PDB file of C-alpha atoms and ligand atoms in Angstrom:
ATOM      1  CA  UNK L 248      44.165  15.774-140.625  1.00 97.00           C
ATOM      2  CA  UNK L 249      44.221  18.702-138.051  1.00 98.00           C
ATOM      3  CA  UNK L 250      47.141  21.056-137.677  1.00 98.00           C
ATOM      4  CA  UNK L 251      46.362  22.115-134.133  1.00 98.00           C
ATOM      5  CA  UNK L 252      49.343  24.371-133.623  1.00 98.00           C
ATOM      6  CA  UNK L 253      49.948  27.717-135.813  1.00 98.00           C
ATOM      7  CA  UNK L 254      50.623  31.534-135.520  1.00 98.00           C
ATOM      8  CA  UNK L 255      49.460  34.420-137.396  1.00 98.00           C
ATOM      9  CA  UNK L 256      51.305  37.552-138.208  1.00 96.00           C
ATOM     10  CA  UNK L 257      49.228  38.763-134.247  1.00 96.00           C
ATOM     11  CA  UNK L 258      51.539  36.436-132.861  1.00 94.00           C
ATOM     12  CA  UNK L 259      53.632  38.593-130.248  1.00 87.00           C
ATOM     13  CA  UNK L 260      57.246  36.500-131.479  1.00 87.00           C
ATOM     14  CA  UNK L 261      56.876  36.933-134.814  1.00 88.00           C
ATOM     15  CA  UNK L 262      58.671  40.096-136.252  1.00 86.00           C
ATOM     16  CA  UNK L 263      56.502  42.725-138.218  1.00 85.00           C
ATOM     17  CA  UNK L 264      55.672  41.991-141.703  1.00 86.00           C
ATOM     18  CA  UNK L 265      57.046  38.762-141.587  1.00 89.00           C
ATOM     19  CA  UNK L 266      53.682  36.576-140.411  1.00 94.00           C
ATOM     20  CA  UNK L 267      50.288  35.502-142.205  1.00 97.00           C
ATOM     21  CA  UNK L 268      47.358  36.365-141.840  1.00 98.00           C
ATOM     22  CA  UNK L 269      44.719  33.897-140.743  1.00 98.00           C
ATOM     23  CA  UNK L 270      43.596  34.070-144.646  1.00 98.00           C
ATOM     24  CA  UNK L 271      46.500  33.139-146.119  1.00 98.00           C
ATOM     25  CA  UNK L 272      46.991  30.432-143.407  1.00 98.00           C
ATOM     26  CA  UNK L 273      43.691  28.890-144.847  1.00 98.00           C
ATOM     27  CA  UNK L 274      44.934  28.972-148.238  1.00 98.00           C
ATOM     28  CA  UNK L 275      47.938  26.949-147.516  1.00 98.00           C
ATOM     29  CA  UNK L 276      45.807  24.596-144.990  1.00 98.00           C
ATOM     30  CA  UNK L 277      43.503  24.152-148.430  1.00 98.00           C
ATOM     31  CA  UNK L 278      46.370  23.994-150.566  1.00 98.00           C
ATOM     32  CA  UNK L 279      48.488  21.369-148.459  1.00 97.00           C
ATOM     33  CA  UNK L 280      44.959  19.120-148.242  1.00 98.00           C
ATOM     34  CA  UNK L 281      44.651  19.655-144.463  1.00 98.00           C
ATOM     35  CA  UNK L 282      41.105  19.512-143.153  1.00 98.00           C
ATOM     36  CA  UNK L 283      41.447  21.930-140.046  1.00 98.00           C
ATOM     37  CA  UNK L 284      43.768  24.233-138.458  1.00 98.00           C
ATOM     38  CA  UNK L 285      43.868  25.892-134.924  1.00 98.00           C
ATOM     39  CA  UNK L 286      44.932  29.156-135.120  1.00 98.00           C
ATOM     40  CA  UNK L 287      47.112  29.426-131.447  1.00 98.00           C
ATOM     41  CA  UNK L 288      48.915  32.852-131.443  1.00 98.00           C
ATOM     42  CA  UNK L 289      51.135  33.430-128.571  1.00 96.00           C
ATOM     43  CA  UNK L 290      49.765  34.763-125.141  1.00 97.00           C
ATOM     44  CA  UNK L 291      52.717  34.683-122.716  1.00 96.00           C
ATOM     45  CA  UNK L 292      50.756  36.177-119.977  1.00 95.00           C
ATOM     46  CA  UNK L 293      54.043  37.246-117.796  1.00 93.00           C
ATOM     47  CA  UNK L 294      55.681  38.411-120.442  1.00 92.00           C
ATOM     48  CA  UNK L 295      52.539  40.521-121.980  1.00 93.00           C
ATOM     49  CA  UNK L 296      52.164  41.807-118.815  1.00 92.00           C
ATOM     50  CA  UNK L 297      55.697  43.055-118.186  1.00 91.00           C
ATOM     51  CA  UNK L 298      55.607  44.610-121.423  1.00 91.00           C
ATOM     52  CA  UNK L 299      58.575  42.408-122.893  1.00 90.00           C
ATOM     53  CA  UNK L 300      56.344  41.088-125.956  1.00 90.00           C
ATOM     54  CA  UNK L 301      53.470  43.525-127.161  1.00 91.00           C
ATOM     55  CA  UNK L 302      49.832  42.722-126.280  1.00 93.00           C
ATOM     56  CA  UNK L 303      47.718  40.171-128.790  1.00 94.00           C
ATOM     57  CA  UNK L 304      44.960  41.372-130.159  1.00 95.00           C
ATOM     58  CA  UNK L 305      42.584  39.282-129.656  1.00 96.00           C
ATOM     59  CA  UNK L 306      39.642  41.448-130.950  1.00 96.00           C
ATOM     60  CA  UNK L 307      41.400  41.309-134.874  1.00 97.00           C
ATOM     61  CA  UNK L 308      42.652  37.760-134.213  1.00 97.00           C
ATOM     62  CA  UNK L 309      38.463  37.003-133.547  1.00 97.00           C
ATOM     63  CA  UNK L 310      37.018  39.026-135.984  1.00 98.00           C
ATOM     64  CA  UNK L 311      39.532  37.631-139.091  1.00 98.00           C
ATOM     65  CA  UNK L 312      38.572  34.435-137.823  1.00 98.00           C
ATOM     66  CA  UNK L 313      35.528  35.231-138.322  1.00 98.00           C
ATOM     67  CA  UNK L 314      35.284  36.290-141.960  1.00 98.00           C
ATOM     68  CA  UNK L 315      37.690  33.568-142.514  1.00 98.00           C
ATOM     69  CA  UNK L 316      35.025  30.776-141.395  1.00 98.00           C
ATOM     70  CA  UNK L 317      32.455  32.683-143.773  1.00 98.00           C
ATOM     71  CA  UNK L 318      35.283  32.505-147.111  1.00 98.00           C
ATOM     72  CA  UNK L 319      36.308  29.171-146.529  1.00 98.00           C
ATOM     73  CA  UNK L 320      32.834  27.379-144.680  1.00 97.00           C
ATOM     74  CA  UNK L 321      32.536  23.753-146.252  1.00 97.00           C
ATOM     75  CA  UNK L 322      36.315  23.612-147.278  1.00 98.00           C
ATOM     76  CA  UNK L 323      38.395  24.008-143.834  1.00 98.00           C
ATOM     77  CA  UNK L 324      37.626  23.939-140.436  1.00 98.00           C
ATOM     78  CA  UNK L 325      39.050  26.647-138.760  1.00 98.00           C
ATOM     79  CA  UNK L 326      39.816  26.474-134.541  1.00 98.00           C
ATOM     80  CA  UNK L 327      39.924  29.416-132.609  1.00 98.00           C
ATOM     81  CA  UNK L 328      42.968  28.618-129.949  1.00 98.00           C
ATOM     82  CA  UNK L 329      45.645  30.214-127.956  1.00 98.00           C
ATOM     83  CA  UNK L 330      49.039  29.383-126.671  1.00 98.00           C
ATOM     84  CA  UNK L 331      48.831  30.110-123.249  1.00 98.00           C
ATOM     85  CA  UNK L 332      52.479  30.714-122.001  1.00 97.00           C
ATOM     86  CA  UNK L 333      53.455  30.199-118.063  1.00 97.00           C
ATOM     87  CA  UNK L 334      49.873  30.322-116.536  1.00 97.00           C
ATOM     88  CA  UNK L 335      50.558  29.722-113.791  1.00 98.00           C
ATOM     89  CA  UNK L 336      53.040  32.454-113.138  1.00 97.00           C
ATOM     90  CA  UNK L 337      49.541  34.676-113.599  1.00 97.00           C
ATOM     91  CA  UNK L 338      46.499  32.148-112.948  1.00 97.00           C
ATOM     92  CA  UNK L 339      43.662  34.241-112.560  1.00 97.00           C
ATOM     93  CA  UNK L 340      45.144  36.781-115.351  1.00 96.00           C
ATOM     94  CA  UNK L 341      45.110  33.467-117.554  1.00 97.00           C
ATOM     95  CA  UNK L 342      41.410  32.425-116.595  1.00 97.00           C
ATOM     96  CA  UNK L 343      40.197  36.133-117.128  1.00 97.00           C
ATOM     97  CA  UNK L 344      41.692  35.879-120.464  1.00 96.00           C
ATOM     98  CA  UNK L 345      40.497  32.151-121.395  1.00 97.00           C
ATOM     99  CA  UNK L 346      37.089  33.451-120.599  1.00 97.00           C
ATOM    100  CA  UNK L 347      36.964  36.284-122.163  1.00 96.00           C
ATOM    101  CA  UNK L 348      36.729  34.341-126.364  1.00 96.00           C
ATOM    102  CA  UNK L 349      34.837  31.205-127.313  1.00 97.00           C
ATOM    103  CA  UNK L 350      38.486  29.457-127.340  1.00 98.00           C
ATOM    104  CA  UNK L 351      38.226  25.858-129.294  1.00 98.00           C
ATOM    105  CA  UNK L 352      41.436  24.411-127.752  1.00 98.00           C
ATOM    106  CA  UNK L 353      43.808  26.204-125.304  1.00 98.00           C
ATOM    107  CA  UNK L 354      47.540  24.941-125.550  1.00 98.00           C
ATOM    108  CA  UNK L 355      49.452  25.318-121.947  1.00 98.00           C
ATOM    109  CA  UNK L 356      53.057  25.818-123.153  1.00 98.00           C
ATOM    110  CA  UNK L 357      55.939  26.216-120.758  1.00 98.00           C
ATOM    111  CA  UNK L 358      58.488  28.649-122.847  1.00 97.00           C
ATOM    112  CA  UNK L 359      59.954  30.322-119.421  1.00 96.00           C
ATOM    113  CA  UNK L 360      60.607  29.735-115.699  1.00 97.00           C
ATOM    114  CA  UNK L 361      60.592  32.436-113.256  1.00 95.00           C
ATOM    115  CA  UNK L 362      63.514  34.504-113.230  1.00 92.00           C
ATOM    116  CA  UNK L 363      63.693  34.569-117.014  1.00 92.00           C
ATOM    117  CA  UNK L 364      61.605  35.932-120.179  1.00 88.00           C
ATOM    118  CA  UNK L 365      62.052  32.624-122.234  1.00 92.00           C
ATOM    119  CA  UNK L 366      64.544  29.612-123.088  1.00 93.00           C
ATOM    120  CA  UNK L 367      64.918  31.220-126.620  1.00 91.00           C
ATOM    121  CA  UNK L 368      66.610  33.919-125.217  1.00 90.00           C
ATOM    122  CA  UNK L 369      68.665  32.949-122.224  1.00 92.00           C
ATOM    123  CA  UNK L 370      72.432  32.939-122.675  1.00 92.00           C
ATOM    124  CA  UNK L 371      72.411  28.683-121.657  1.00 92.00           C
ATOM    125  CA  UNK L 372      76.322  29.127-123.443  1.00 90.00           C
ATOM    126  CA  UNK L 373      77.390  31.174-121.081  1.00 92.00           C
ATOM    127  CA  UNK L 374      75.980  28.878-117.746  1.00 93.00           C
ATOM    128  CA  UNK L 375      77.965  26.743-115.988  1.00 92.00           C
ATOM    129  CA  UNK L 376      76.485  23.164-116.532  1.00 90.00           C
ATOM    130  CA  UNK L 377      74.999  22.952-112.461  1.00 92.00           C
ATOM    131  CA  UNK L 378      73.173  26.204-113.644  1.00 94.00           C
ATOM    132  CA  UNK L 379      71.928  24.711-116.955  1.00 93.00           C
ATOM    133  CA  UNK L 380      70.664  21.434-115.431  1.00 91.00           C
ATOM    134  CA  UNK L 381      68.982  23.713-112.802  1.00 93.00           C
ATOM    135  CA  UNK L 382      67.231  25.530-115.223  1.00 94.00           C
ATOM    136  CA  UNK L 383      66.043  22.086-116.692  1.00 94.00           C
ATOM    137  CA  UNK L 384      65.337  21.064-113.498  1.00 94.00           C
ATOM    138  CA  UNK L 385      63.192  24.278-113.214  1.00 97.00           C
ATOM    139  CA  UNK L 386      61.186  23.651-116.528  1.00 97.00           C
ATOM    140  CA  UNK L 387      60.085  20.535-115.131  1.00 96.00           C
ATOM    141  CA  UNK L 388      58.757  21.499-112.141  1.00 97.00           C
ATOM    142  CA  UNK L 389      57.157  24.517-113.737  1.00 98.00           C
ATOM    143  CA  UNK L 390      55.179  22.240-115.832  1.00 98.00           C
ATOM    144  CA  UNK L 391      54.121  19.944-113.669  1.00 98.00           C
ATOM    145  CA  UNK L 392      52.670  23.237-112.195  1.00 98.00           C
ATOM    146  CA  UNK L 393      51.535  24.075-115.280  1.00 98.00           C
ATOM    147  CA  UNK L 394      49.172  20.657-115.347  1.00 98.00           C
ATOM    148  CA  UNK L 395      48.256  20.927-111.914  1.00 98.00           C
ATOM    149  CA  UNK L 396      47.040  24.298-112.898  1.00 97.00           C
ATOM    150  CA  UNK L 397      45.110  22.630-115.555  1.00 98.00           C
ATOM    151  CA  UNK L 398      43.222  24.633-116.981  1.00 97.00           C
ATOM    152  CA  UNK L 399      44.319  24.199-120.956  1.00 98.00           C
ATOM    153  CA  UNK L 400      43.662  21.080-123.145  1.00 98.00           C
ATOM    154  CA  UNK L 401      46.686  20.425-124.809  1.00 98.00           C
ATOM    155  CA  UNK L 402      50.360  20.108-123.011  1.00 98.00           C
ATOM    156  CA  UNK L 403      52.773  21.781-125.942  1.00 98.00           C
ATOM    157  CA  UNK L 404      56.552  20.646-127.067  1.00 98.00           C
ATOM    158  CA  UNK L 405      57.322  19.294-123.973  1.00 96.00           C
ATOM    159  CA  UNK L 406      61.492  19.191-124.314  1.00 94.00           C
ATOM    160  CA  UNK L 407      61.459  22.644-125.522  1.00 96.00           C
ATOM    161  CA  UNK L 408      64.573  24.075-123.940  1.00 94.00           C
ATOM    162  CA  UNK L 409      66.356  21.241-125.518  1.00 92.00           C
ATOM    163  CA  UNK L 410      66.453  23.242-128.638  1.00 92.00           C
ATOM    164  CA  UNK L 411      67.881  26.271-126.868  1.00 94.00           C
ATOM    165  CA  UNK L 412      70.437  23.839-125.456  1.00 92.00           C
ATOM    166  CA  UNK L 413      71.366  22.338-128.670  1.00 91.00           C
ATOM    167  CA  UNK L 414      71.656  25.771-130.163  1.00 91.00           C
ATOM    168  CA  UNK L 415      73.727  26.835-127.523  1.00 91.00           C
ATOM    169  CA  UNK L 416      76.390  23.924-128.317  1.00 89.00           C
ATOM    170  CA  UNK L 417      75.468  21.631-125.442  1.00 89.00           C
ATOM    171  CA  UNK L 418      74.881  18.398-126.963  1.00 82.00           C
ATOM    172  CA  UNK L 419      74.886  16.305-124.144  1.00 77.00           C
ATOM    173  CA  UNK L 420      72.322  17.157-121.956  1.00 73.00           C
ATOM    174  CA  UNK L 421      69.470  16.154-121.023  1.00 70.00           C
ATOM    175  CA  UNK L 422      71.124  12.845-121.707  1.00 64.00           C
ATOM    176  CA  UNK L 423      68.241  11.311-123.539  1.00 55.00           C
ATOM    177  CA  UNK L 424      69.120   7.825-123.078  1.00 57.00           C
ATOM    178  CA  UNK L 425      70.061   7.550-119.133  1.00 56.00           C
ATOM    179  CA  UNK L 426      67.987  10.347-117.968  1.00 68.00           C
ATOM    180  CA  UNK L 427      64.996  11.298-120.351  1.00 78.00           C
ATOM    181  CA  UNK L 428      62.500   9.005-119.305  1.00 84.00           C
ATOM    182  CA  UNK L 429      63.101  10.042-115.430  1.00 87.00           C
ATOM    183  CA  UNK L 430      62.734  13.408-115.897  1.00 91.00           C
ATOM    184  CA  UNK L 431      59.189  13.152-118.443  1.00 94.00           C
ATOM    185  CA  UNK L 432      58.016   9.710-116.133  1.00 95.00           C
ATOM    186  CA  UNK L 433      56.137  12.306-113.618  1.00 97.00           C
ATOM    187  CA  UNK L 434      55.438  14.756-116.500  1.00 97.00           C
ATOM    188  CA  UNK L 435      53.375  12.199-118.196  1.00 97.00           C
ATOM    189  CA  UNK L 436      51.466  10.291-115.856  1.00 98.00           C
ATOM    190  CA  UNK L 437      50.092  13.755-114.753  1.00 98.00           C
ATOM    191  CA  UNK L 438      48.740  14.721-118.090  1.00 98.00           C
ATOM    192  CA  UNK L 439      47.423  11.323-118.609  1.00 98.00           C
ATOM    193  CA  UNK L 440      45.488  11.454-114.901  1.00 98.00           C
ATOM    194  CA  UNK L 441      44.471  14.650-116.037  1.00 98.00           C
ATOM    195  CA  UNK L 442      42.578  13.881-119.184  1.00 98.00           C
ATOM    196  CA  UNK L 443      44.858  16.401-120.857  1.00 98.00           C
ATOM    197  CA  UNK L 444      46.312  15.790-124.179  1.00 98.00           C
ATOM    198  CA  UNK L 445      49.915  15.781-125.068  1.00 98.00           C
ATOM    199  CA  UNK L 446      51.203  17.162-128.172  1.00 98.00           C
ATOM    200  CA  UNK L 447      53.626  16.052-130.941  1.00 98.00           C
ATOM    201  CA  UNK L 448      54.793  19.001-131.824  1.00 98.00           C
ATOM    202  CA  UNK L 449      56.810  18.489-135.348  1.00 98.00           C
ATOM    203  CA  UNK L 450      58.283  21.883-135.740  1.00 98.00           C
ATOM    204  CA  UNK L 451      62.267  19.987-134.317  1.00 97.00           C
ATOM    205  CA  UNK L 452      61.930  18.228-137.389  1.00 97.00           C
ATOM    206  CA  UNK L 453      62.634  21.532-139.793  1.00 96.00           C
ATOM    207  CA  UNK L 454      65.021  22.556-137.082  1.00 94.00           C
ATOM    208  CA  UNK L 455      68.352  21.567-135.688  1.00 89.00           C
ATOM    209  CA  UNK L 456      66.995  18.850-133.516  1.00 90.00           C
ATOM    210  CA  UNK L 457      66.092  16.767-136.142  1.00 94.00           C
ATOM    211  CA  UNK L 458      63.353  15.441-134.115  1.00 95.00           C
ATOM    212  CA  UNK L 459      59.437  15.478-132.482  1.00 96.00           C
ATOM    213  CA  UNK L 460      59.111  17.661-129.311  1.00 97.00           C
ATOM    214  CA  UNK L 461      58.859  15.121-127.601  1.00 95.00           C
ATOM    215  CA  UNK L 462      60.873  12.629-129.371  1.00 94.00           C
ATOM    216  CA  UNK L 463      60.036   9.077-130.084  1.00 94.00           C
ATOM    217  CA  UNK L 464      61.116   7.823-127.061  1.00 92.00           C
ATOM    218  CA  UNK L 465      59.491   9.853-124.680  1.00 94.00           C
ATOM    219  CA  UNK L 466      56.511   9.222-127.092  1.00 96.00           C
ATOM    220  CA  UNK L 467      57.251   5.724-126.818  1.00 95.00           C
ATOM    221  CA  UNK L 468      57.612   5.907-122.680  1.00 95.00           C
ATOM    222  CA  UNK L 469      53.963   7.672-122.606  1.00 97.00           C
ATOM    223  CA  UNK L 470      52.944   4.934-124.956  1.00 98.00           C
ATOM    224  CA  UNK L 471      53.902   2.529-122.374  1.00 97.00           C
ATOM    225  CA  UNK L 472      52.114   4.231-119.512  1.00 97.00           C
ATOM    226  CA  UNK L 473      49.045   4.110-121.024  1.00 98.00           C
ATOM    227  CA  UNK L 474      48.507   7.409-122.947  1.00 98.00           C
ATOM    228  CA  UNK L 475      46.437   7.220-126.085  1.00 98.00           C
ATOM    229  CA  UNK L 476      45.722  10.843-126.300  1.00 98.00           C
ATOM    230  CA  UNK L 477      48.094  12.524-128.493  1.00 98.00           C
ATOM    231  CA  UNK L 478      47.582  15.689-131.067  1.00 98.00           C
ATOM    232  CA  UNK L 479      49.647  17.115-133.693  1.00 98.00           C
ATOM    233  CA  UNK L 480      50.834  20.619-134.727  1.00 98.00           C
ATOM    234  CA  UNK L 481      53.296  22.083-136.587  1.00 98.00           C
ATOM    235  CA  UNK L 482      53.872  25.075-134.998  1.00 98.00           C
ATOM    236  CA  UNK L 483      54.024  26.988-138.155  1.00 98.00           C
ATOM    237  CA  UNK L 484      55.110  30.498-137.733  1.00 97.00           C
ATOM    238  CA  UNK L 485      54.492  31.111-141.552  1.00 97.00           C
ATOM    239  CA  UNK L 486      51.833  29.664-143.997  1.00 98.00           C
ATOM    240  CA  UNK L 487      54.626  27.495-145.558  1.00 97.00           C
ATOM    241  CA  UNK L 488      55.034  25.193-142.730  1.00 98.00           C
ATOM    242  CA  UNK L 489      51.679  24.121-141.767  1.00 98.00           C
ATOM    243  CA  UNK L 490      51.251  19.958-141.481  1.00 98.00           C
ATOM    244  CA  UNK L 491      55.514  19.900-142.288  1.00 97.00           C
ATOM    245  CA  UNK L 492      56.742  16.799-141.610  1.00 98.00           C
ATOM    246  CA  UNK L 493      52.937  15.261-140.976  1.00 98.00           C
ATOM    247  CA  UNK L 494      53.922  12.288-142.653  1.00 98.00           C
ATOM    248  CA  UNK L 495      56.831  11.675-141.300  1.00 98.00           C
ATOM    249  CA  UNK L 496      55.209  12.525-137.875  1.00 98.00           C
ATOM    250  CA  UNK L 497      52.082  10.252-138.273  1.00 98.00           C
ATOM    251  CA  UNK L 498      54.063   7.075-139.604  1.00 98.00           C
ATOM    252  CA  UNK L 499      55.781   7.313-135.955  1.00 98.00           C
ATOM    253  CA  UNK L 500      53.037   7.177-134.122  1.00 98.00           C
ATOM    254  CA  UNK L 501      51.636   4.747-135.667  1.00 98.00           C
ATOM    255  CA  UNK L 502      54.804   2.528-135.387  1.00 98.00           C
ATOM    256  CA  UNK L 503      54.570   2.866-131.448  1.00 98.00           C
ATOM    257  CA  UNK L 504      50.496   2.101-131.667  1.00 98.00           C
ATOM    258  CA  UNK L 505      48.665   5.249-132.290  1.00 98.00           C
ATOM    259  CA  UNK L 506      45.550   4.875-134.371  1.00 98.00           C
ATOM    260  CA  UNK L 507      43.812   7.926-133.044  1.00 98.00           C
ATOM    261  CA  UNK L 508      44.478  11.757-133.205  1.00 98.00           C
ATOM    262  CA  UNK L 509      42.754  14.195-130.704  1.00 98.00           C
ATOM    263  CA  UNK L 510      41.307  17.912-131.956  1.00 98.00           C
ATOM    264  CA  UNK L 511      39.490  20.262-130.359  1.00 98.00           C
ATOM    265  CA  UNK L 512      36.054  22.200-130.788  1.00 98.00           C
ATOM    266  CA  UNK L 513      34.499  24.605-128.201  1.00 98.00           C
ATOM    267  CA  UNK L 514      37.171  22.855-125.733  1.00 98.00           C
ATOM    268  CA  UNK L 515      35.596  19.577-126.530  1.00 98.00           C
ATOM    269  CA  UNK L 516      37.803  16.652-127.696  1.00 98.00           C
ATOM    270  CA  UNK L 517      37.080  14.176-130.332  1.00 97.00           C
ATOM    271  CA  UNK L 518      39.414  11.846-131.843  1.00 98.00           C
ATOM    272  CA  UNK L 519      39.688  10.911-135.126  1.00 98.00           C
ATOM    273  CA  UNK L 520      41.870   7.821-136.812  1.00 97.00           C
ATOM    274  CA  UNK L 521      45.092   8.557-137.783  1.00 95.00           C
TER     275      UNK L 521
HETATM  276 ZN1  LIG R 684      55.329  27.380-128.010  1.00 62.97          ZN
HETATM  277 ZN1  LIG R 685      53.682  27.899-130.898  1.00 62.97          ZN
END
């Protein structure tokens, strides 16, 4: 199995001292029996630029890579990626970049809207709830931007504010029952007419949400409108959670009909059976 979804100590969100280094991470990939692992530190272009997270370095990020293929060749492939944050608040910023490293798999995350630096850090408790469903409102839009942009091959933890809403005490919105399905409906039959592959991104399932982003149901509902092309990262911040929760992940996908997994090499997809 693939973890196509993790961060190294580069990563621009991750406090000093406190990340891996892509060596360890291939230690614990070996370790935890995992066959491959994209390494996908964060680039969130508009916020790189503005100076509010510090710049990756992509020239250490490449060359660890590097001796990391040559250590570990034969035992565990490793993926050069990137998280590519709000592209397409800064498209041809975000080509340069995407052009400028033989990238395996690009991930098009959406972890801000214009007007601020990212759901983790927007005071949602103190919005009245017209502003908060605005600002929902505003992710979606932003990433069907995001997939008209295009220009990525893997659409990341779609439902991510959730989590910031949910940390934020507001339990009841997006109300996943009456109005989940109408808000992701567009959301997914864009990626799907786009050839571009939608994550299931376990990392709500070591956190409060208890749960896939997206969840089964909006798994389910992309199920239903015909997607088959589905990946799966853990978004593991440290060595420790790489493939957490796989099992639990994989036995749900295969209960709505998955059989396949997508990954990534030189930007080309393959699947493999899940
Ligand atoms: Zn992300
Ligand atoms: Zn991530």
């Amino acid at each position: 199995m693939f973890d196509n979804h993790s961060h190294t100590q580069y990563s621009g969100d991750i406090p000093m001292g406190q990340g891996n280094s892509v060596r360890e991470l291939c230690i614990a990939a070996i370790e935890k029996g995992l066959d491959g692992i994209a390494i996908t530190d964060h680039f969130d272009i508009d916020g790189i630029f503005d100076g509010y997270f510090p710049p990756l370095d992509h020239k250490s990020i490449a060359s660890d890579i590097a001796s990391a293929r040559e250590e570990f060749n034969g035992k565990l492939k490793l993926l050069h990626g990137i998280e590519l944050g709000q592209a397409t608040h800064m498209p041809d910023e975000s080509t340069a970049q995407l052009n400028s490293q033989p990238y395996d798999i690009v991930l098009g995350s959406v972890h801000a809207v214009r007007g601020i630096i990212d759901f983790a850090d927007t005071d949602i408790a103190g919005m009245s709830k017209n502003e908060y469903v605005r600002l929902w409102e505003q992710y979606i839009e932003e990433m069907l931007n995001t997939i008209e942009w295009g220009n990525f091959d893997v659409l990341t933890h779609i439902t991510y504010p959730k989590r910031y809403y949910l940390a934020n005490g507001i339990t009841d919105f997006p109300d996943i029952k009456c109005k989940s399905r109408e808000y992701f409906e567009p959301i997914l039959k864009a990626v799907i007419n786009k050839g571009i592959t939608l994550e299931c991104n376990t990392s709500g399932l070591r956190q409060q949400m208890g749960e896939c982003l997206p969840n089964e149901d909006i798994l389910r509902f992309y199920y239903e409108l015909g997607g088959r092309d589905v990946t799966i990262g853990s978004d593991a911040h440290k060595a420790i959670h790489l493939g957490a929760n796989f099992a639990e992940a994989t036995e749900m996908l295969r209960s709505i009909g998955f059989d396949k997994l997508a990954k990534f090499e030189s930007r080309k997809k393959d699947f493999y059976n899940l």
